[in-house]
PDB file of C-alpha atoms and ligand atoms in Angstrom:
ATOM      1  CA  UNK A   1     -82.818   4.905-100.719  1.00  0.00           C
ATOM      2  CA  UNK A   2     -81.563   6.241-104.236  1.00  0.00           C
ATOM      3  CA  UNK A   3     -77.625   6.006-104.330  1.00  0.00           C
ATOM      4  CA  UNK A   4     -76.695   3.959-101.485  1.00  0.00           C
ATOM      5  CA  UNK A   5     -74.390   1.314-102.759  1.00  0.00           C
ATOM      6  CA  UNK A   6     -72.497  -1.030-100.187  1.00  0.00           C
ATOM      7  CA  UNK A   7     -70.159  -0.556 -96.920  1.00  0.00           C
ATOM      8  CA  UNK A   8     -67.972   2.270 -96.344  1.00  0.00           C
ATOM      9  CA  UNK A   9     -65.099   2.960 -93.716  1.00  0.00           C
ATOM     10  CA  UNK A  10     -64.751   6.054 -91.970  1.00  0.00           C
ATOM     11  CA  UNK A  11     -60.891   5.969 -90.338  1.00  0.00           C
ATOM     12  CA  UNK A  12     -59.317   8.216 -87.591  1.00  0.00           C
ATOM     13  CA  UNK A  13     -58.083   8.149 -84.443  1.00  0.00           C
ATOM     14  CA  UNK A  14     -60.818   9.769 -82.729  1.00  0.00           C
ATOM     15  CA  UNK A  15     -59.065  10.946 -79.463  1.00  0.00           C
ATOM     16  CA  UNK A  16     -61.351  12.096 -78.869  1.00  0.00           C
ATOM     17  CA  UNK A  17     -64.674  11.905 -81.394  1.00  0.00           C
ATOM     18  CA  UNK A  18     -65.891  15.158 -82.012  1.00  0.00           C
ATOM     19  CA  UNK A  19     -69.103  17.086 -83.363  1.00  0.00           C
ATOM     20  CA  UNK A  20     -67.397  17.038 -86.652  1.00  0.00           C
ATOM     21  CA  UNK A  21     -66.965  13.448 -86.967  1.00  0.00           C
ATOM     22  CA  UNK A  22     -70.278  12.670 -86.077  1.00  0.00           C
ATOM     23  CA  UNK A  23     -71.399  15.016 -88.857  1.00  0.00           C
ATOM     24  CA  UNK A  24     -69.237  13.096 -91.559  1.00  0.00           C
ATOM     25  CA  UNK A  25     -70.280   9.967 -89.952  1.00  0.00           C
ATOM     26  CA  UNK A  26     -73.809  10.871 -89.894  1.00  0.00           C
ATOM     27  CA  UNK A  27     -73.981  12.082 -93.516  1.00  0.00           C
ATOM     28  CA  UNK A  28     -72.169   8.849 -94.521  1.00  0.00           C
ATOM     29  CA  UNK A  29     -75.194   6.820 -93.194  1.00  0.00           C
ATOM     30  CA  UNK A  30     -77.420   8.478 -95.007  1.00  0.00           C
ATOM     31  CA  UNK A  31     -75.561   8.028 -98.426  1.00  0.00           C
ATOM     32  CA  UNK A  32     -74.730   4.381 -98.153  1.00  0.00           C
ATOM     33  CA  UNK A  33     -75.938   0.894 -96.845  1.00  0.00           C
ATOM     34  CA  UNK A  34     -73.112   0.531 -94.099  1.00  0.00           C
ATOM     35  CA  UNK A  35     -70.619   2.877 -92.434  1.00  0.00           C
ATOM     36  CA  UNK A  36     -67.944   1.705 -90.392  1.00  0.00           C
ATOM     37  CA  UNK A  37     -66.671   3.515 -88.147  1.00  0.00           C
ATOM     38  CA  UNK A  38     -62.486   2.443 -88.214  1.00  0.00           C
ATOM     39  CA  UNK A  39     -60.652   3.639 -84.863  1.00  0.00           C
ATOM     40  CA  UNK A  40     -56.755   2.829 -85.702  1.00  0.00           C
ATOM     41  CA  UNK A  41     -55.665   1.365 -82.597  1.00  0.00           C
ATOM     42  CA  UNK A  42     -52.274   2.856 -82.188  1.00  0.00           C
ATOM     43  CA  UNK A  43     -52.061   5.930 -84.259  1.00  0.00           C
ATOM     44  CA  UNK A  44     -48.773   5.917 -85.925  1.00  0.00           C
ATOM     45  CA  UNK A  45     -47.559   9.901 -86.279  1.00  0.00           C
ATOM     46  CA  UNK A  46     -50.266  11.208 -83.021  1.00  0.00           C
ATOM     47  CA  UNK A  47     -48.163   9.434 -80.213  1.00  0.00           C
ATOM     48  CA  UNK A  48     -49.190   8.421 -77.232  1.00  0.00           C
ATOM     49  CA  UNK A  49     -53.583   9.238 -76.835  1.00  0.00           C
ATOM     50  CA  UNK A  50     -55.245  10.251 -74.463  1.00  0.00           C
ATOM     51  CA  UNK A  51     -58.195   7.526 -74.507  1.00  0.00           C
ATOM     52  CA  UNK A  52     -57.535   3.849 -74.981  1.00  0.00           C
ATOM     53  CA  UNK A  53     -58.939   2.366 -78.158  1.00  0.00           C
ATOM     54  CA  UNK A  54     -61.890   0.891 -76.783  1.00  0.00           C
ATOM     55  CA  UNK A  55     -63.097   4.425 -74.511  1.00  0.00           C
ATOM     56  CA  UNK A  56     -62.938   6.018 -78.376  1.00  0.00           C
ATOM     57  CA  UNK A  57     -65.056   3.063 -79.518  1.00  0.00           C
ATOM     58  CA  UNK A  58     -67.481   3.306 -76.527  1.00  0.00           C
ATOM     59  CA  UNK A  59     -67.893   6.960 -77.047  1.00  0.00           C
ATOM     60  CA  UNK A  60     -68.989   6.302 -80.918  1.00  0.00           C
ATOM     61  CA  UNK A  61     -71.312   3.570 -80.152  1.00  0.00           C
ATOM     62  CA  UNK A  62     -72.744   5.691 -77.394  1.00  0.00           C
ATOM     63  CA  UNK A  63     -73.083   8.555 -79.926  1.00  0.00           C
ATOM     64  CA  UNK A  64     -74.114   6.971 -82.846  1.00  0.00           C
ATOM     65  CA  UNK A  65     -76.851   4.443 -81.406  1.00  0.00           C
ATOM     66  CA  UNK A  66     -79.758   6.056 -83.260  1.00  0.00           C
ATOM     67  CA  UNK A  67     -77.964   4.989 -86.741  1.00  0.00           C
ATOM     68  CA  UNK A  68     -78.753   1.603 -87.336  1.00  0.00           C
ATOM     69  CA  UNK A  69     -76.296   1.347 -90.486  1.00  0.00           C
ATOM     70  CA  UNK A  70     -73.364   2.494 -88.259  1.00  0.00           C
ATOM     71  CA  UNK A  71     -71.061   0.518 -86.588  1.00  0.00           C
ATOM     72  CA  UNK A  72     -67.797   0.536 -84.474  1.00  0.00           C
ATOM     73  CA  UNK A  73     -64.626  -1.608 -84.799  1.00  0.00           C
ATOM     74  CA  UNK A  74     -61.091  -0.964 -83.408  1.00  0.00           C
ATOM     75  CA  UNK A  75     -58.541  -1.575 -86.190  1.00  0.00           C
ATOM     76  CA  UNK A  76     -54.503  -2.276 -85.852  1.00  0.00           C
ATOM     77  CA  UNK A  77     -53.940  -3.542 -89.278  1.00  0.00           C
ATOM     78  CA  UNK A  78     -53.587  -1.324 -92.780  1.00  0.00           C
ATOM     79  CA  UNK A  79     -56.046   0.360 -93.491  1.00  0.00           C
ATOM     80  CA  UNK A  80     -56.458  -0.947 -96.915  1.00  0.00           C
ATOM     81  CA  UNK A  81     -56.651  -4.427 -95.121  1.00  0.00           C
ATOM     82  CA  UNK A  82     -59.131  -3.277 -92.937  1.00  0.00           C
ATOM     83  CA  UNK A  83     -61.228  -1.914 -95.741  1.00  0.00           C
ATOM     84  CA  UNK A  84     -61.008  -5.506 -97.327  1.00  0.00           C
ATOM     85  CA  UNK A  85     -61.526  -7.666 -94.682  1.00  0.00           C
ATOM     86  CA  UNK A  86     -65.156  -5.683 -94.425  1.00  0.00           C
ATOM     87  CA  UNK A  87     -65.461  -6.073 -98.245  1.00  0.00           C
ATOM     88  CA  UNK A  88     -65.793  -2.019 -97.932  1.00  0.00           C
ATOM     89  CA  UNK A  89     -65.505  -0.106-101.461  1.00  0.00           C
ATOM     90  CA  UNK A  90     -64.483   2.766-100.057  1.00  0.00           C
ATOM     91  CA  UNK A  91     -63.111   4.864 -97.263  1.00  0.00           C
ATOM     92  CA  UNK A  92     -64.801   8.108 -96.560  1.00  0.00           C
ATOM     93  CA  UNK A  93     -62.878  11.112 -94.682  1.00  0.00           C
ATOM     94  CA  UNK A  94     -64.045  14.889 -93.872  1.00  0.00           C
ATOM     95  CA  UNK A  95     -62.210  17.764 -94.948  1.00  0.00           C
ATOM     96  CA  UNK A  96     -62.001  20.902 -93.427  1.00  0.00           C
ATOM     97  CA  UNK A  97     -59.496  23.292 -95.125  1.00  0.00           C
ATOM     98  CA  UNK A  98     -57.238  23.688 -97.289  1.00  0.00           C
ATOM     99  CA  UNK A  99     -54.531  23.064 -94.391  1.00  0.00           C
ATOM    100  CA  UNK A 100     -56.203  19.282 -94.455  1.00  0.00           C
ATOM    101  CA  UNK A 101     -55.391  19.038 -97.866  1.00  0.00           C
ATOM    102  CA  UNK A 102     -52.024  18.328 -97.838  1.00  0.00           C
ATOM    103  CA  UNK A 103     -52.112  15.486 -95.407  1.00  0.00           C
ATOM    104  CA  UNK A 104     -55.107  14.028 -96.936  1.00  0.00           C
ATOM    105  CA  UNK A 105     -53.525  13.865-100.377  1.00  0.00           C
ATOM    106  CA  UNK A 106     -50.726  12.083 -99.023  1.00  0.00           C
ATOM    107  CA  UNK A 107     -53.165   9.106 -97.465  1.00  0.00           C
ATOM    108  CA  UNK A 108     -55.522   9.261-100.400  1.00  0.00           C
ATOM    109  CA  UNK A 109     -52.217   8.798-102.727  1.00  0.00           C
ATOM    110  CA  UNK A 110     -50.790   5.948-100.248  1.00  0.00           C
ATOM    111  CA  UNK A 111     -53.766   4.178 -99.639  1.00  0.00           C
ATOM    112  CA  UNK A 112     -54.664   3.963-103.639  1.00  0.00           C
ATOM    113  CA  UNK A 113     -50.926   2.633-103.792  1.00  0.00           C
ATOM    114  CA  UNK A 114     -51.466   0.116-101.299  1.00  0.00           C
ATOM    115  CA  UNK A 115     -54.902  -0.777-103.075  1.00  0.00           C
ATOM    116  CA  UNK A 116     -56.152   0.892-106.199  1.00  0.00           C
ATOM    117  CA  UNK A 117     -59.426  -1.058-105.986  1.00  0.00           C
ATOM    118  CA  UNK A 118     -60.378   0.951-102.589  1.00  0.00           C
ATOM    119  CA  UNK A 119     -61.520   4.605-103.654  1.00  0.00           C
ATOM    120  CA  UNK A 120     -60.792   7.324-101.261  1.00  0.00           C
ATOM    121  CA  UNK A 121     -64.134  10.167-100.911  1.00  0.00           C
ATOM    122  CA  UNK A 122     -63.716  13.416 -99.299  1.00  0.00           C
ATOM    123  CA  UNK A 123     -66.622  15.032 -97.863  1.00  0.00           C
ATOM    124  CA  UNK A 124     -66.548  18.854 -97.069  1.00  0.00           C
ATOM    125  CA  UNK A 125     -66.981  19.924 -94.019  1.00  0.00           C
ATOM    126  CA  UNK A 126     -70.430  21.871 -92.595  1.00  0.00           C
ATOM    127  CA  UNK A 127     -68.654  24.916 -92.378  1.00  0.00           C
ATOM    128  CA  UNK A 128     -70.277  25.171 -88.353  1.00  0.00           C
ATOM    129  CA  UNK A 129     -67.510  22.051 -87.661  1.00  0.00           C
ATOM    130  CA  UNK A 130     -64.755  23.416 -90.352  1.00  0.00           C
ATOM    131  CA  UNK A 131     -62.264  24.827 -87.026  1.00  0.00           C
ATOM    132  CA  UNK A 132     -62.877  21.755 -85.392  1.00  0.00           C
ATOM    133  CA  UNK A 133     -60.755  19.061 -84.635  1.00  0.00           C
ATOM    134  CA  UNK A 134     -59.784  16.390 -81.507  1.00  0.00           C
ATOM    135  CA  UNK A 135     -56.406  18.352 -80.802  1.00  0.00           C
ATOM    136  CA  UNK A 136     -57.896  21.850 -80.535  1.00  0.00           C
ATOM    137  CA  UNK A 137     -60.914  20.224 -78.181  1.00  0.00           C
ATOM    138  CA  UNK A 138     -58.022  18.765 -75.878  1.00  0.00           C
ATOM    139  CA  UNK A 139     -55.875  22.093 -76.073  1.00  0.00           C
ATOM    140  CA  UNK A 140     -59.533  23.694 -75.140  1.00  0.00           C
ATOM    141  CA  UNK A 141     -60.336  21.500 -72.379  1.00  0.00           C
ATOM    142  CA  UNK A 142     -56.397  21.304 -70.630  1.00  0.00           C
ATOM    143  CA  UNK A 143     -57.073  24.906 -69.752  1.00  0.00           C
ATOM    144  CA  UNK A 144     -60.764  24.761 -68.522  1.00  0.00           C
ATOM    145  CA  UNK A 145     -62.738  25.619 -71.650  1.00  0.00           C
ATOM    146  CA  UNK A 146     -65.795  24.802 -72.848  1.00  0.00           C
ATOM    147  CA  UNK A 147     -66.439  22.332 -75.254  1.00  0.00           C
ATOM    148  CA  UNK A 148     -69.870  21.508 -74.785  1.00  0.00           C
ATOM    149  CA  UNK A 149     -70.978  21.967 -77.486  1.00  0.00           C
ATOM    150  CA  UNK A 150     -67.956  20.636 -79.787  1.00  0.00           C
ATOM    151  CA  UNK A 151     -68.213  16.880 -78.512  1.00  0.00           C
ATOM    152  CA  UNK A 152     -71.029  14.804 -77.319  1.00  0.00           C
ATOM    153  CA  UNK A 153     -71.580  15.408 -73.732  1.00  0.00           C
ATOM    154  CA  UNK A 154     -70.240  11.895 -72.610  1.00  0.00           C
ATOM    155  CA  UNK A 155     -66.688  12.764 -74.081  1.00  0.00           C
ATOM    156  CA  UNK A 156     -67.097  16.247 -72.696  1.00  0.00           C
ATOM    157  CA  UNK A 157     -67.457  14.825 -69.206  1.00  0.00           C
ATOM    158  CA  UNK A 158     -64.743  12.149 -69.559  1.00  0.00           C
ATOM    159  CA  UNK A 159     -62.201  14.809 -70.944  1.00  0.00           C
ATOM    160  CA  UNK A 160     -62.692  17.098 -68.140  1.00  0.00           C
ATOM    161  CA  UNK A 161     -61.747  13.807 -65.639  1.00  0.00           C
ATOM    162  CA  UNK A 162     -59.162  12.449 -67.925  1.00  0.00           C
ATOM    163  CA  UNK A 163     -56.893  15.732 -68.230  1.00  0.00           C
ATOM    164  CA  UNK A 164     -57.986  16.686 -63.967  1.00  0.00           C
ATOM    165  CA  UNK A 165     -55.448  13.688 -63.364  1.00  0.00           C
ATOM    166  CA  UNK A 166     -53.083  15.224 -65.284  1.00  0.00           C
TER     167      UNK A 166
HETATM  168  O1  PNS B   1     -56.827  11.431 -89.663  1.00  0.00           O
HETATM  169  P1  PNS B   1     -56.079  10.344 -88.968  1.00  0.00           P
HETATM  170  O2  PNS B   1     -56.663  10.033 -87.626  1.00  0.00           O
HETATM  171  O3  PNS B   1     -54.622  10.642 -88.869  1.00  0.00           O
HETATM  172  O4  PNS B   1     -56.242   9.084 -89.955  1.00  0.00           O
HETATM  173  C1  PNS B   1     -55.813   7.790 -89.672  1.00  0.00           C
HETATM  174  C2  PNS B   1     -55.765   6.972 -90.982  1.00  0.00           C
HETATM  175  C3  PNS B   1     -55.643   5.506 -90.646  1.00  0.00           C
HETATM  176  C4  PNS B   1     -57.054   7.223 -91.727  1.00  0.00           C
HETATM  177  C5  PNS B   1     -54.565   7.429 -91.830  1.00  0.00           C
HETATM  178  O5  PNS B   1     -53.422   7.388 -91.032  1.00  0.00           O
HETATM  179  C6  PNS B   1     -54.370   6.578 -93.082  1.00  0.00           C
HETATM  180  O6  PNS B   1     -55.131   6.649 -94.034  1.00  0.00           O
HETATM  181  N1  PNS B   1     -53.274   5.786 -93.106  1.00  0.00           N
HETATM  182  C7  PNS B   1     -52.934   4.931 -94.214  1.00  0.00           C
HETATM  183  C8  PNS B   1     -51.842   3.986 -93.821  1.00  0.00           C
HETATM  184  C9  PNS B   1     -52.351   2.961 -92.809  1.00  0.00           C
HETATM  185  O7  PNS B   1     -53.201   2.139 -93.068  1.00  0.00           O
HETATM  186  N2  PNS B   1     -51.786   3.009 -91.594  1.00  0.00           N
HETATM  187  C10 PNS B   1     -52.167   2.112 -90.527  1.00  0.00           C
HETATM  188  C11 PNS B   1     -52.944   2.800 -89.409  1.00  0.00           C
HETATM  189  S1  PNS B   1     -52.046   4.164 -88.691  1.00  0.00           S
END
């Protein structure tokens, strides 16, 4: 296809992945060769999560098994590193609002810092997915909403257990 050029890496923490990801993550396939899906094993400023590193990987695998150019790997190095080690050219992230911003510049800034040869591409949001994120799906689900239709219906199911122990 016209445009795709090489591997990409698509970082978070995923706890847990959401609708919105899988948009980003979707749309990433279909503009380059390989997407790699980068869950950061211990999240450095999110605390403690509320799925282990491999349940996050299972549930992208699970919902991104009709993309053949997408892929799963649990990372606990730099990301920059990470990004190498793959021989990526680039890390791709979603952003939502202007409230992302902020935060976003900050990585984009440290990440060129820590490599200036990785590039750092922001896709915007479908504007269905731009109130969504894996914190307001877990706030959502501790009280009993629904989320159906927010996060795949594996992740759904596991969040309702997960947080019924609580
Ligand atoms: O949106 P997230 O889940 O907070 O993003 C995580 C990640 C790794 C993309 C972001 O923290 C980042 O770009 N960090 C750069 C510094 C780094 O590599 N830290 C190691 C992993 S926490």
């Amino acid at each position: 296809m016209a445009g795709r050029d090489g591997t990409v890496v698509c970082p978070g923490s995923y706890d847990p992945v959401t609708n919105g990801h899988l948009d980003i993550i979707t749309r990433s396939s279909q503009a380059f060769e390989r997407v790699v899906v980068a869950i950061v094993n211990n999240p450095v400023r999110k605390g403690q999560t509320l799925f282990t590193a491999e349940e996050r990987r299972a549930f992208i695998e699970d919902a991104t098994s009709e993309l053949p150019n997408v892929e799963a790997r649990i990372f606990s190095n730099l990301l920059v590193e990470f990004a190498r080690e793959l021989g990526a050219k680039a890390i791709v992230k979603g952003l939502r609002a202007i409230s992302d911003f902020e935060y976003e510049f900050e990585m984009a800034q440290l990440n060129r810092k820590l490599d200036p040869g990785i590039e750092s591409i922001y896709m915007i949001a479908s504007p269905q997915y731009s109130f969504l994120s894996s914190t307001g799906v877990k706030e959502m689900a501790t009280f009993g909403g629904d989320v159906g239709d927010l996060v795949p219906g594996s992740v759904a199911a596991a969040m309702a257990e997960r947080l019924g122990e609580r």
